[in-house]
Short mmCIF file of N, CA and C in Angstrom, two decimals:
data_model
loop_
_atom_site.label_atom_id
_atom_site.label_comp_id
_atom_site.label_asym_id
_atom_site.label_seq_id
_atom_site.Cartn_x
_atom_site.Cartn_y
_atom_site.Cartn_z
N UNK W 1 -122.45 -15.55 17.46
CA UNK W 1 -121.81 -14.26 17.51
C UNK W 1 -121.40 -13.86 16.09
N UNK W 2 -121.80 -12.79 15.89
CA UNK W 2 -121.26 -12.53 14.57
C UNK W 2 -120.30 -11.36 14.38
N UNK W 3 -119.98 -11.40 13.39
CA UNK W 3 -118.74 -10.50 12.86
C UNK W 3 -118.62 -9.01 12.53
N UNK W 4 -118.50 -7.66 12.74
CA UNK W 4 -118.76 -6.48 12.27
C UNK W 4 -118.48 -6.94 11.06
N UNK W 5 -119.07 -5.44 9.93
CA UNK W 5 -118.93 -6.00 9.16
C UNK W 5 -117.99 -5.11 8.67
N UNK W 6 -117.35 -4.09 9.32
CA UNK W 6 -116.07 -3.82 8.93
C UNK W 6 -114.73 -4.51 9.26
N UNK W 7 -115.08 -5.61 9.71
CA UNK W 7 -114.03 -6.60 10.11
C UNK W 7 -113.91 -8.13 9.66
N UNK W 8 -115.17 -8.15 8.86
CA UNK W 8 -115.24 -9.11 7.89
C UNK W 8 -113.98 -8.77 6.69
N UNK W 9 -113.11 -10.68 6.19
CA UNK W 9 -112.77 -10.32 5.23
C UNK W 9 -113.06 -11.38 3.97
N UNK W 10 -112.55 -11.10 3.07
CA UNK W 10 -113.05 -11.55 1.67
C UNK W 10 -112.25 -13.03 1.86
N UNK W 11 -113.01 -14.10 1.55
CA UNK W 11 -111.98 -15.38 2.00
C UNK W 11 -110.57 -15.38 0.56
N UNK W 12 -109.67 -15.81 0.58
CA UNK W 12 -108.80 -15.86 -0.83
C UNK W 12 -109.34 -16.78 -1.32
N UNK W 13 -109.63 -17.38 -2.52
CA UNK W 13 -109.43 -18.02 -3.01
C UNK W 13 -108.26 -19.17 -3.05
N UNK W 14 -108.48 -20.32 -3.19
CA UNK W 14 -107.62 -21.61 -2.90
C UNK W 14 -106.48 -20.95 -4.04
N UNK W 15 -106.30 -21.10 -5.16
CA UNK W 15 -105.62 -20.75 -6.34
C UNK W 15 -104.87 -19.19 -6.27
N UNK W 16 -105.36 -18.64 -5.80
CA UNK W 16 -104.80 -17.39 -5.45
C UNK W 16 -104.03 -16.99 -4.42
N UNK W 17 -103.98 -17.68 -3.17
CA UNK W 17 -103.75 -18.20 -2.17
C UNK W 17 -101.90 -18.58 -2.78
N UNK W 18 -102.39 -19.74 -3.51
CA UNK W 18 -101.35 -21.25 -3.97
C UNK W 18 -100.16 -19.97 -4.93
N UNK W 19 -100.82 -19.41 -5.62
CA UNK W 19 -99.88 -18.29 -6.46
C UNK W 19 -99.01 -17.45 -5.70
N UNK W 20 -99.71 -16.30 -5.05
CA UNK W 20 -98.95 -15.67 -3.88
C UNK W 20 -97.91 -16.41 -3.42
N UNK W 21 -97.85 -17.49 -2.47
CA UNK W 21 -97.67 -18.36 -2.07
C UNK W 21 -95.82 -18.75 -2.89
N UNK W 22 -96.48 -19.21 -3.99
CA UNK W 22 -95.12 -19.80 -4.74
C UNK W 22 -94.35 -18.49 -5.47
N UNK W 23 -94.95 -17.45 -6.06
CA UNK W 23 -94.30 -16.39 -6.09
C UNK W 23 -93.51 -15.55 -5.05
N UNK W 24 -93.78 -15.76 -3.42
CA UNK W 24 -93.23 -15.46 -3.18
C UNK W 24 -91.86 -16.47 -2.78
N UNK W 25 -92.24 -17.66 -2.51
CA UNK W 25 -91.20 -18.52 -2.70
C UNK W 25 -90.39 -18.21 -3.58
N UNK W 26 -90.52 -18.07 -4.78
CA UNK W 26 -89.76 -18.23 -5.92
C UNK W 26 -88.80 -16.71 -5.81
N UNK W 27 -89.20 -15.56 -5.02
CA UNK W 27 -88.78 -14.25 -4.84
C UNK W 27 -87.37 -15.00 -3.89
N UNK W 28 -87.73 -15.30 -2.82
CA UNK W 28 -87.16 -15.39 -1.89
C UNK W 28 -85.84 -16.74 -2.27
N UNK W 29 -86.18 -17.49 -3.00
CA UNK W 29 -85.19 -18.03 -3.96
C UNK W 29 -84.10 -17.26 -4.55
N UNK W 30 -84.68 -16.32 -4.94
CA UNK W 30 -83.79 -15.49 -5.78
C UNK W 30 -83.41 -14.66 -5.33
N UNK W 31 -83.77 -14.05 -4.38
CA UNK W 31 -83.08 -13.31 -3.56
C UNK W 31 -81.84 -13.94 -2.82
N UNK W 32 -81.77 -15.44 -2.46
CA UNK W 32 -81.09 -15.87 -1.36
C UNK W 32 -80.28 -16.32 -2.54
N UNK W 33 -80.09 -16.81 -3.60
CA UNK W 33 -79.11 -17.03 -4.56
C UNK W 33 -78.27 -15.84 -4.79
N UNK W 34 -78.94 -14.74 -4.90
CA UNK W 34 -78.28 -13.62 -5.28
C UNK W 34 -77.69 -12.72 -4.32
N UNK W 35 -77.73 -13.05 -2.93
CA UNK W 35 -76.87 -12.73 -1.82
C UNK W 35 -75.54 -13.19 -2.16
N UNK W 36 -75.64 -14.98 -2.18
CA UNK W 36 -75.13 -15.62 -2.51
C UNK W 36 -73.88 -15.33 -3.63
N UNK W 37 -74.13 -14.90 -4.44
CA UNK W 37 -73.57 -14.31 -6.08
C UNK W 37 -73.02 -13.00 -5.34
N UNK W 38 -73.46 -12.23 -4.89
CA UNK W 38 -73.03 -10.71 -4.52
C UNK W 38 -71.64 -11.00 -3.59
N UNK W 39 -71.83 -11.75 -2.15
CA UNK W 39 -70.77 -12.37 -1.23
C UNK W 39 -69.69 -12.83 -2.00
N UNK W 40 -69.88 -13.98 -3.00
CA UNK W 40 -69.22 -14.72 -3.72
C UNK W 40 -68.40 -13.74 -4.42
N UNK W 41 -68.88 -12.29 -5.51
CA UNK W 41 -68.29 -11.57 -6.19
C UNK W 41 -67.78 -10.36 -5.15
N UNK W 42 -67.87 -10.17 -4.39
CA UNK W 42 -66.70 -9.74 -3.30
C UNK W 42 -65.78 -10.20 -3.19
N UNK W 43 -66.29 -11.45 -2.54
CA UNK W 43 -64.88 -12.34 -2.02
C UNK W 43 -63.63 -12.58 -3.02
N UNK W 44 -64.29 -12.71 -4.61
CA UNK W 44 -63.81 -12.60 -5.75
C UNK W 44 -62.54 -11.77 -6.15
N UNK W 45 -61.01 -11.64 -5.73
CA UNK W 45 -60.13 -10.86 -6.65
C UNK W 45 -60.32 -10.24 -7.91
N UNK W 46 -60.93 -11.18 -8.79
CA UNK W 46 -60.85 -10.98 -10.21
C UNK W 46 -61.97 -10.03 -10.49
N UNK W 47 -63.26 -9.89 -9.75
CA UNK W 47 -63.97 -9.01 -9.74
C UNK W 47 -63.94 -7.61 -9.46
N UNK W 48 -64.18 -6.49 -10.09
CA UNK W 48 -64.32 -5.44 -9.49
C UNK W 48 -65.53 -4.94 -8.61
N UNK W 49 -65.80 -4.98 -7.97
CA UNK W 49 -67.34 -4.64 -6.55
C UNK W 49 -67.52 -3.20 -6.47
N UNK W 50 -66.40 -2.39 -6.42
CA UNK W 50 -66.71 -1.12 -5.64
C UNK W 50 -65.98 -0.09 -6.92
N UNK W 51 -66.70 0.97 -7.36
CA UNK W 51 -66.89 1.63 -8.49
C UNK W 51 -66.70 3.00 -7.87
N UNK W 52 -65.64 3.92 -8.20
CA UNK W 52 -65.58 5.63 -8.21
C UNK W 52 -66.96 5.75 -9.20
N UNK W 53 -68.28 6.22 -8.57
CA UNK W 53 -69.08 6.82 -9.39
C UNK W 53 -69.12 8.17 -9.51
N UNK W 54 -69.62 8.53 -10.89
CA UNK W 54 -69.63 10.06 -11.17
C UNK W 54 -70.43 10.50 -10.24
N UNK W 55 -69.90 11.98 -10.20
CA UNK W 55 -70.75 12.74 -9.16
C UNK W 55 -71.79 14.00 -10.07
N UNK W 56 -71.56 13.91 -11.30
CA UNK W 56 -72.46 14.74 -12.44
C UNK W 56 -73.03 14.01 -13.45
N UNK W 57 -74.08 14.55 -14.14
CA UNK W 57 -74.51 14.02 -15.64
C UNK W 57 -72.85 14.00 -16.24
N UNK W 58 -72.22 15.70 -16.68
CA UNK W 58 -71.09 15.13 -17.22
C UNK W 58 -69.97 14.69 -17.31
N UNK W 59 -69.59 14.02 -15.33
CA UNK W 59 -68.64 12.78 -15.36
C UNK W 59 -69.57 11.82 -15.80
N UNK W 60 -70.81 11.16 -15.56
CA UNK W 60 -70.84 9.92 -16.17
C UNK W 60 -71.45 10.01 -17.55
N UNK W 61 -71.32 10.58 -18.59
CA UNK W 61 -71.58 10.77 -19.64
C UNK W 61 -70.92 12.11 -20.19
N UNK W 62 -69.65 12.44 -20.28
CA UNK W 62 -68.88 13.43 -20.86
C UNK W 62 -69.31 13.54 -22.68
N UNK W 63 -68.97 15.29 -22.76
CA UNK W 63 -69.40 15.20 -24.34
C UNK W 63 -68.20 15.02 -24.93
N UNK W 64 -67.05 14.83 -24.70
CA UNK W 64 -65.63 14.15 -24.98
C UNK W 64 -66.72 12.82 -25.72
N UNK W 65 -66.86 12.27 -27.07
CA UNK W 65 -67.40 10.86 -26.87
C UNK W 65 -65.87 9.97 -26.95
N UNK W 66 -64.86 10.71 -27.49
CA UNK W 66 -63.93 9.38 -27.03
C UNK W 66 -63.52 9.12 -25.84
N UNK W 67 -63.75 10.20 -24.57
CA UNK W 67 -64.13 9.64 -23.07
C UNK W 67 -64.78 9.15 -22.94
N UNK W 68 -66.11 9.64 -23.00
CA UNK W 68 -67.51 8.56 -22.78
C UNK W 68 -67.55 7.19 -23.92
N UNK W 69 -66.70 7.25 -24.74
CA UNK W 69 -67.15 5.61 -25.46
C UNK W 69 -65.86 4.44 -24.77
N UNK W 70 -64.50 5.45 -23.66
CA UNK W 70 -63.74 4.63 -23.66
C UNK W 70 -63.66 4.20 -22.40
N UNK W 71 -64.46 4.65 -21.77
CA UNK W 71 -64.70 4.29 -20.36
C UNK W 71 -65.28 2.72 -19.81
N UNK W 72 -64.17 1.86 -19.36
CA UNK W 72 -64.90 0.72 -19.57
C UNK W 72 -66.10 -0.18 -18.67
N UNK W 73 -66.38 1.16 -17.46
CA UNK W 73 -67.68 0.62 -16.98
C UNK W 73 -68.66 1.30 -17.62
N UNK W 74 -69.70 -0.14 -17.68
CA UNK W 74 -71.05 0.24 -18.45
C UNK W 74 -72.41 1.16 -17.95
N UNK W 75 -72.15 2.54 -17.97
CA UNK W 75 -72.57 3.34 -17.33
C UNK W 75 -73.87 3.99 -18.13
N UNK W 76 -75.26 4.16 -17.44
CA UNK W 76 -76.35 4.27 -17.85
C UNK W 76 -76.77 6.04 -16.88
N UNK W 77 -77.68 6.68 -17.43
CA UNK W 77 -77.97 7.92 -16.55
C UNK W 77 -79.54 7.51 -16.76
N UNK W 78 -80.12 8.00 -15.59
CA UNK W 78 -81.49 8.12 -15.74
C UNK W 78 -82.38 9.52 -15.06
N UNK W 79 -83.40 9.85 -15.03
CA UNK W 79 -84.45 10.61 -14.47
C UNK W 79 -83.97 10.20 -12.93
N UNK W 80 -84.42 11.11 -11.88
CA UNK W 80 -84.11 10.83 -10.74
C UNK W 80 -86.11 10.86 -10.19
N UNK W 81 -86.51 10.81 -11.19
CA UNK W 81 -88.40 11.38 -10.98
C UNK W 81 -88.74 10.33 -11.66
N UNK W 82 -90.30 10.15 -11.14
CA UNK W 82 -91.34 9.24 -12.50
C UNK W 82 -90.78 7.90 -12.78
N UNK W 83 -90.49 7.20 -13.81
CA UNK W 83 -90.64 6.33 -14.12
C UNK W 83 -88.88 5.91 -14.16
N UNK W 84 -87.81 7.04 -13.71
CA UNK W 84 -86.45 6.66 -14.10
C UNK W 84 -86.05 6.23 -15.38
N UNK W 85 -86.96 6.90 -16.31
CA UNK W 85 -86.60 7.24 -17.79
C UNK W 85 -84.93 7.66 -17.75
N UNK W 86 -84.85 6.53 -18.70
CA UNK W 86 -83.30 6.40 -19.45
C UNK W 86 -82.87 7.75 -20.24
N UNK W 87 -81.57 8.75 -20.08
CA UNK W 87 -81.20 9.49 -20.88
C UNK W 87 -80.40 9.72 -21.89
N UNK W 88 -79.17 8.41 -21.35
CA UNK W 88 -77.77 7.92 -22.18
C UNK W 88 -77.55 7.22 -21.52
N UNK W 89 -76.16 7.13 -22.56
CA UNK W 89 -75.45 5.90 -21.86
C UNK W 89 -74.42 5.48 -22.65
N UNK W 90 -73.37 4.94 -21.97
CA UNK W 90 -71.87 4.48 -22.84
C UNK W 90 -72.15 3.04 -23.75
N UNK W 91 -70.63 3.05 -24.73
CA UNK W 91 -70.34 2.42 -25.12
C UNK W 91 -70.60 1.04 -24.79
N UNK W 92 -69.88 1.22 -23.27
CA UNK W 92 -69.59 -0.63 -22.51
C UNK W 92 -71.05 -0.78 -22.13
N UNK W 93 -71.64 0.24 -21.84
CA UNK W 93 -73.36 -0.20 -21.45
C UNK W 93 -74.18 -0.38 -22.60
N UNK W 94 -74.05 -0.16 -23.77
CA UNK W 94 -74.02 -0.40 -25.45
C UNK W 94 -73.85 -1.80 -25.70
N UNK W 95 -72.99 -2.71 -25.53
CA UNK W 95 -71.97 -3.14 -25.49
C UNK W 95 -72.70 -4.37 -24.74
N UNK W 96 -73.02 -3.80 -23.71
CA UNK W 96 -73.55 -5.14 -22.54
C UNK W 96 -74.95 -5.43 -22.91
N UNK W 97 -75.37 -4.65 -22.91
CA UNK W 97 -77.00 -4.73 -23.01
C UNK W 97 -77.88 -5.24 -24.56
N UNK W 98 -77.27 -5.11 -25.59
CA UNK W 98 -77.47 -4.78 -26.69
C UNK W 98 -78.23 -3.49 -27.72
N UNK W 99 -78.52 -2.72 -26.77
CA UNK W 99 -79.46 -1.70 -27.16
C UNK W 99 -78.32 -0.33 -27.24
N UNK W 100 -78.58 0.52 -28.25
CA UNK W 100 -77.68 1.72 -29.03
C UNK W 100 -78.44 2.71 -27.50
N UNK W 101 -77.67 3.76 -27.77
CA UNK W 101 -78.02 4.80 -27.13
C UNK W 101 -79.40 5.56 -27.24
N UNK W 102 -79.47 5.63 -28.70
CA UNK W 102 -80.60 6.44 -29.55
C UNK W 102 -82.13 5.38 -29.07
N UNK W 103 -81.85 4.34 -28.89
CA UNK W 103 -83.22 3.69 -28.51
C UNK W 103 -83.35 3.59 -26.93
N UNK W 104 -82.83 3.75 -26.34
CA UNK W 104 -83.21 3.66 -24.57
C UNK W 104 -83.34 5.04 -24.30
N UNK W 105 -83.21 6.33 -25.17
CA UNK W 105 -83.58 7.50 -24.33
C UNK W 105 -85.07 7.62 -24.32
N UNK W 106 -85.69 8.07 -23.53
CA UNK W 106 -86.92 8.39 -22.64
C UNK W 106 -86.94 7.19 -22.18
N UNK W 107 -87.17 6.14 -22.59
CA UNK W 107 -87.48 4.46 -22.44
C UNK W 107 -87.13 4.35 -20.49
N UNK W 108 -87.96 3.48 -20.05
CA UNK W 108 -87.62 3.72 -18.51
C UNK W 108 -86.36 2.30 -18.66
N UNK W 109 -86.44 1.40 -17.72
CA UNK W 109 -85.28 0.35 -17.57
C UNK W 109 -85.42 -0.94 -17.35
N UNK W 110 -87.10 -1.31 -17.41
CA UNK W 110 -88.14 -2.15 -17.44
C UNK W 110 -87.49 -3.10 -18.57
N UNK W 111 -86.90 -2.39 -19.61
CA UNK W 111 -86.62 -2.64 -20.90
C UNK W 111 -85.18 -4.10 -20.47
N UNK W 112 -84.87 -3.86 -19.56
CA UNK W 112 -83.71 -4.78 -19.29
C UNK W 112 -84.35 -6.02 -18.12
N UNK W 113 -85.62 -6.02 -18.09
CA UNK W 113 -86.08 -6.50 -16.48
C UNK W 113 -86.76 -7.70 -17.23
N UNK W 114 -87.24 -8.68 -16.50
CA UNK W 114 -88.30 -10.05 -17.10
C UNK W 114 -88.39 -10.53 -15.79
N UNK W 115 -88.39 -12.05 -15.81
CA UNK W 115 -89.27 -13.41 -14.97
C UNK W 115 -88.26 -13.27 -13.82
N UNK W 116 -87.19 -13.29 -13.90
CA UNK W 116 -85.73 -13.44 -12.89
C UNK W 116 -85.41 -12.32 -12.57
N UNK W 117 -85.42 -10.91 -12.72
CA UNK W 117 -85.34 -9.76 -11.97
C UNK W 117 -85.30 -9.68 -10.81
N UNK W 118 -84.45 -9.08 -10.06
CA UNK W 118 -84.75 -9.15 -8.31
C UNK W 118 -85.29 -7.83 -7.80
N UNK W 119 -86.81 -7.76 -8.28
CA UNK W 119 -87.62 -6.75 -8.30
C UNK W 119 -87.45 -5.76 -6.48
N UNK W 120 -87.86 -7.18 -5.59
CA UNK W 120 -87.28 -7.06 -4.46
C UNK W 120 -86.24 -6.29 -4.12
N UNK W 121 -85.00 -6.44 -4.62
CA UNK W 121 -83.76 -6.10 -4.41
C UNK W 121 -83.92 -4.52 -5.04
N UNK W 122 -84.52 -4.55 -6.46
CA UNK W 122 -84.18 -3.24 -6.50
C UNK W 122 -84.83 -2.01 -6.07
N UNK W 123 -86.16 -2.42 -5.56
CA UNK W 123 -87.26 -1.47 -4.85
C UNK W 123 -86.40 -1.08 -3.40
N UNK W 124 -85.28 -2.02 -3.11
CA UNK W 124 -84.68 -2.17 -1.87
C UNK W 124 -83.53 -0.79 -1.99
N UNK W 125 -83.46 -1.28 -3.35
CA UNK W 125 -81.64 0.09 -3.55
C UNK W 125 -81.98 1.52 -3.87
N UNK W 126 -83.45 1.22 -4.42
CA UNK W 126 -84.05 2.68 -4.70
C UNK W 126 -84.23 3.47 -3.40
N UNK W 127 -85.13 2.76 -2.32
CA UNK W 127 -85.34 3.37 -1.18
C UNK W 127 -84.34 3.47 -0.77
N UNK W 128 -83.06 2.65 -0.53
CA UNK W 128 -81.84 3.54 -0.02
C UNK W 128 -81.54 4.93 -0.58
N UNK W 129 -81.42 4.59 -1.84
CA UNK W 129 -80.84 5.94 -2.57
C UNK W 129 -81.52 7.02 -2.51
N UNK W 130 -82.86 6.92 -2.33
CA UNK W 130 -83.91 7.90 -2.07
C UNK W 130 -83.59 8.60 -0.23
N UNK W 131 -83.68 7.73 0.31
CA UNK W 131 -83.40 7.74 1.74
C UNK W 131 -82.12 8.65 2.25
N UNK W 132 -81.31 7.99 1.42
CA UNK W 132 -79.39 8.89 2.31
C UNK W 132 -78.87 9.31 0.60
N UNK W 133 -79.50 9.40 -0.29
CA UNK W 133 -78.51 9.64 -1.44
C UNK W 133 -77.57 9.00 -1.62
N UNK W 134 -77.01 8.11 -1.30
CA UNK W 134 -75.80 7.68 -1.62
C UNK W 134 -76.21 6.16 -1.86
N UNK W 135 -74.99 5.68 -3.15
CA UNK W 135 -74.89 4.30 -3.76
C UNK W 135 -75.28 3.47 -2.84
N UNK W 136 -76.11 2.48 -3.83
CA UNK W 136 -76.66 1.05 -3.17
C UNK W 136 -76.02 0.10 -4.05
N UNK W 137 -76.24 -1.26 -3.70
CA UNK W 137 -75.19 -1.74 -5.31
C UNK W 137 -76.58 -3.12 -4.78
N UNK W 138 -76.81 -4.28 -5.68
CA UNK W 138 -77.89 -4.94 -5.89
C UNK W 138 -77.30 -5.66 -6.50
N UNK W 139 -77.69 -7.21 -6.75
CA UNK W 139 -77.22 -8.56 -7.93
C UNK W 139 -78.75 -8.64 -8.40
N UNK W 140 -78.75 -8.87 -9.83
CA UNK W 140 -80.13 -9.01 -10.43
C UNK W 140 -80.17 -9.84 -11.79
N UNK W 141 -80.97 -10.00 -11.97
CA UNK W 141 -80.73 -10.57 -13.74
C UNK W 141 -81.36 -9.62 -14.37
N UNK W 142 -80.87 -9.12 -15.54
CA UNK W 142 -80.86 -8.44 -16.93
C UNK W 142 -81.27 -9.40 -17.70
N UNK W 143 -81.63 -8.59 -18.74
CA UNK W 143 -81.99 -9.38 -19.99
C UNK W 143 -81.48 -8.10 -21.13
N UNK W 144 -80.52 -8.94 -22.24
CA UNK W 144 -79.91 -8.21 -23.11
C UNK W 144 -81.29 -7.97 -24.48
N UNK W 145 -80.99 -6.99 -25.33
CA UNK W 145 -82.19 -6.87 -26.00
C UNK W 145 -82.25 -8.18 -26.70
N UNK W 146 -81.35 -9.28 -27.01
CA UNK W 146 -81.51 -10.85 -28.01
C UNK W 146 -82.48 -11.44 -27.03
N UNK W 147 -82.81 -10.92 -25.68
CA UNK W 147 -83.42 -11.93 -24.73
C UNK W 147 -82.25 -12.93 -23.89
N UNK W 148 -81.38 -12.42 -24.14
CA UNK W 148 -80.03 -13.90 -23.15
C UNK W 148 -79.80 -12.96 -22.12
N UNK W 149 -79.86 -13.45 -20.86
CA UNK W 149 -79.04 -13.15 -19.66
C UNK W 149 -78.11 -13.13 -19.39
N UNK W 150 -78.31 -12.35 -18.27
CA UNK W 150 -77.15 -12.10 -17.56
C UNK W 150 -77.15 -11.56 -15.95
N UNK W 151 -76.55 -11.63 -15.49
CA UNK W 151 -76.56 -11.83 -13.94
C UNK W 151 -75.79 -10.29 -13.75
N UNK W 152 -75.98 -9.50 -12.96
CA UNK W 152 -75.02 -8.08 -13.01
C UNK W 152 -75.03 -7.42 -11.47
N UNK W 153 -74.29 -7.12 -11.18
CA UNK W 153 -73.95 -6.48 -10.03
C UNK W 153 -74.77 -4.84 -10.36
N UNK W 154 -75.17 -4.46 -9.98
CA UNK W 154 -75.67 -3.23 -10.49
C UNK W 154 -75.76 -2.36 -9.07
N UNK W 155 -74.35 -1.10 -9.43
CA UNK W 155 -74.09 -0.26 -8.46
C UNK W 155 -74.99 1.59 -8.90
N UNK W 156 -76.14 1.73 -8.03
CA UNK W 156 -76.71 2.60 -8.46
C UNK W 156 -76.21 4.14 -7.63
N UNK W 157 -76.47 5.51 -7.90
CA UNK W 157 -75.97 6.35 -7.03
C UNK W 157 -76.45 7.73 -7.39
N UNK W 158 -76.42 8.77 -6.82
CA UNK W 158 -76.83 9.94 -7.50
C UNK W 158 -75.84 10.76 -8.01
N UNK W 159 -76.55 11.31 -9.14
CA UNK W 159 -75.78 12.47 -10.20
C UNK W 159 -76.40 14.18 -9.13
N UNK W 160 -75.49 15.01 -9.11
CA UNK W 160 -76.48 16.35 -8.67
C UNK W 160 -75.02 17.16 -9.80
N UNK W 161 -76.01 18.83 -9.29
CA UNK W 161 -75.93 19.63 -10.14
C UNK W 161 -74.30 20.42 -9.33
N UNK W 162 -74.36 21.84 -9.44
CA UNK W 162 -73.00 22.53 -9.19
C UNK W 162 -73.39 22.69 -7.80
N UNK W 163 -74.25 23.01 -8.00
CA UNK W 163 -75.51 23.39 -6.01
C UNK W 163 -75.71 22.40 -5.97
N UNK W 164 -75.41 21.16 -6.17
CA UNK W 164 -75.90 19.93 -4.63
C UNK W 164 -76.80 19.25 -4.71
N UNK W 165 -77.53 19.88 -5.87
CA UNK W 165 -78.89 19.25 -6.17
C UNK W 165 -79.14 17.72 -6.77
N UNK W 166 -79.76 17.19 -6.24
CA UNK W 166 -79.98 15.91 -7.08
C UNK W 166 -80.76 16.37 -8.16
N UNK W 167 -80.17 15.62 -9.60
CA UNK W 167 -80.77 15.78 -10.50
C UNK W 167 -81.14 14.58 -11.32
N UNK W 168 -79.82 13.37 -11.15
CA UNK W 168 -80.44 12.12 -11.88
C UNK W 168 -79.71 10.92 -11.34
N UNK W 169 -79.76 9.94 -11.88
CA UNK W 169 -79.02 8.57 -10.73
C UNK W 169 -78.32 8.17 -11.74
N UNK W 170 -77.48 7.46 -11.68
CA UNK W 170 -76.78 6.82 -12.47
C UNK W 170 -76.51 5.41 -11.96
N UNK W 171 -76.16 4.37 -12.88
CA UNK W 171 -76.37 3.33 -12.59
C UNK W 171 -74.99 2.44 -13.49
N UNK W 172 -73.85 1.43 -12.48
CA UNK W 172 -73.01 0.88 -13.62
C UNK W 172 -73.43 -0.85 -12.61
N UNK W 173 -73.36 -1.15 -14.50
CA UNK W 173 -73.91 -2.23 -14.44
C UNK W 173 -72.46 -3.38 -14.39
N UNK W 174 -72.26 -4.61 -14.03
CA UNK W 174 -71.44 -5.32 -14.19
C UNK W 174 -71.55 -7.00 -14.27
N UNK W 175 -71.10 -6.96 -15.30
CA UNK W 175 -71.51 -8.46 -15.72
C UNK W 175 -71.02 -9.40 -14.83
N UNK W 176 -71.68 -10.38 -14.24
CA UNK W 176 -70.85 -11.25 -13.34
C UNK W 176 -71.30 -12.96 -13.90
N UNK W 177 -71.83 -12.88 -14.66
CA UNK W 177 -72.16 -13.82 -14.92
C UNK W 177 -73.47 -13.87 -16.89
N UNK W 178 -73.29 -14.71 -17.54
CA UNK W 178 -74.39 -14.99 -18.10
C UNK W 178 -75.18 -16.41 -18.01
N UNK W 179 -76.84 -16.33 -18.07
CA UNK W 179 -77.13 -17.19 -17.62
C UNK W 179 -77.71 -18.00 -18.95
N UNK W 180 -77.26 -19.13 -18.80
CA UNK W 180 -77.43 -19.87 -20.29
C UNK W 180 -78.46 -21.19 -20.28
N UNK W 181 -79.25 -21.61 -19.04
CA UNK W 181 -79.92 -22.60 -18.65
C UNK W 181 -81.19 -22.56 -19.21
N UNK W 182 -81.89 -21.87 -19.37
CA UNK W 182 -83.25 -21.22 -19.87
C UNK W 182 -83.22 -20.48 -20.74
N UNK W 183 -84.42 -20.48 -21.34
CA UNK W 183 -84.91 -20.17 -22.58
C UNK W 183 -84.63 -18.24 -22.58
N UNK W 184 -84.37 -18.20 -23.62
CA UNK W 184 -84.62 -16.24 -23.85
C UNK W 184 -86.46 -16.01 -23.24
N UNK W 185 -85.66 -14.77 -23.38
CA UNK W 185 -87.47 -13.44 -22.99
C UNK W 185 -87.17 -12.28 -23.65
N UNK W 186 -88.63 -12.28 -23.52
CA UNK W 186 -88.30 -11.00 -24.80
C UNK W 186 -88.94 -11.43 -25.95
#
C-alpha cells in the first residue's frame, strides 16, 4: 500500500531531530526557572512587581529632562508597529542597560536579547498586549551593552494618544537579579 503523495513527509534528519529536541528542552528550562524568579519576586517585600505605567509618550518620557532623568524606573518607549524600534528612554534605563539614549533610537530591542532570553515569554506578552492592550509583565534575561547579565522583570504596556489611540508600548524594565555564572555575549 502506498502513500499519497501529498501525505508523504520528509523524514528529519537524526541531528536535526536531536537539536529541536534539546532547544526546546533548554526553552522550557528557562521558562520554568523564570516562573520560578517571577513567583519568588512577588512574594518578595523588597521588590517592587507592579508599576503605575504611563499612559502617553509624554508621561513616560516627559520633555522636563530633570523629570525624565529622575524618574527611577528604567523606562524605554518603542514603535507599537514593525520591528518595535526603540525611540527613548530614561536615565535609570541608561543606567541599567549600558547604552545612551542617542544609540538605541530606531535600533529595535534585539539589542538587549542573546542565548538566555525568554523568547517564549516575550512573544507570550506581546500577544497579550496586542490582544486586550493592557500590561503584561515577563522575567527574561537582558544583556547589558559590556555583555553581563541580568535577569529583569520586564513590565510591558501601551502608550496611546489624546483619542485613545494606540500609538507606542512602553516597557519598564527591573533588575532582579545579575547573572554572573557564564561568560559575556556580545
Amino acid at each position: 500500500m502506498s502513500i499519497p503523495a501529498d501525505q508523504q513527509t520528509t523524514p528529519i534528519k537524526k541531528y536535526q531531530f536531536v537539536r529541536r529536541l534539546k532547544s526546546r528542552l533548554a526553552r522550557r528550562r528557562i521558562r520554568k526557572e523564570d516562573e520560578k524568579i517571577l513567583r519568588a519576586a512577588r512574594d518578595d517585600a523588597t521588590i517592587q512587581t507592579e508599576f503605575d505605567l504611563p499612559k502617553t509618550v509624554k508621561d513616560a518620557l516627559p520633555d522636563d529632562a530633570e523629570k525624565k532623568n529622575n524618574d527611577g524606573r528604567a523606562i524605554v518607549v518603542t514603535e507599537c508597529t514593525g520591528t518595535f524600534n526603540m525611540i527613548g528612554c530614561n536615565k535609570a534605563w541608561e543606567n541599567l542597560c549600558g547604552y545612551a539614549e542617542c544609540e538605541i533610537q530606531g535600533k529595535d530591542s534585539s539589542i538587549l536579547q542573546g542565548p538566555e532570553t525568554n523568547y517564549d515569554g516575550l512573544r507570550d506578552a506581546v500577544s497579550r498586549l496586542f490582544e486586550g492592550e493592557q500590561q503584561a509583565t515577563v522575567v527574561t534575561t537582558n544583556y547589558r551593552k559590556d555583555g553581563s547579565r541580568f535577569k529583569n522583570l520586564l513590565t510591558l504596556g501601551p502608550l496611546r494618544d489624546d483619542n485613545g489611540k494606540l500609538t507606542h508600548f512602553v516597557a519598564i524594565l527591573k533588575n532582579i537579579g545579575d547573572v554572573k555564572d557564564a561568560p559575556k555575549y556580545h
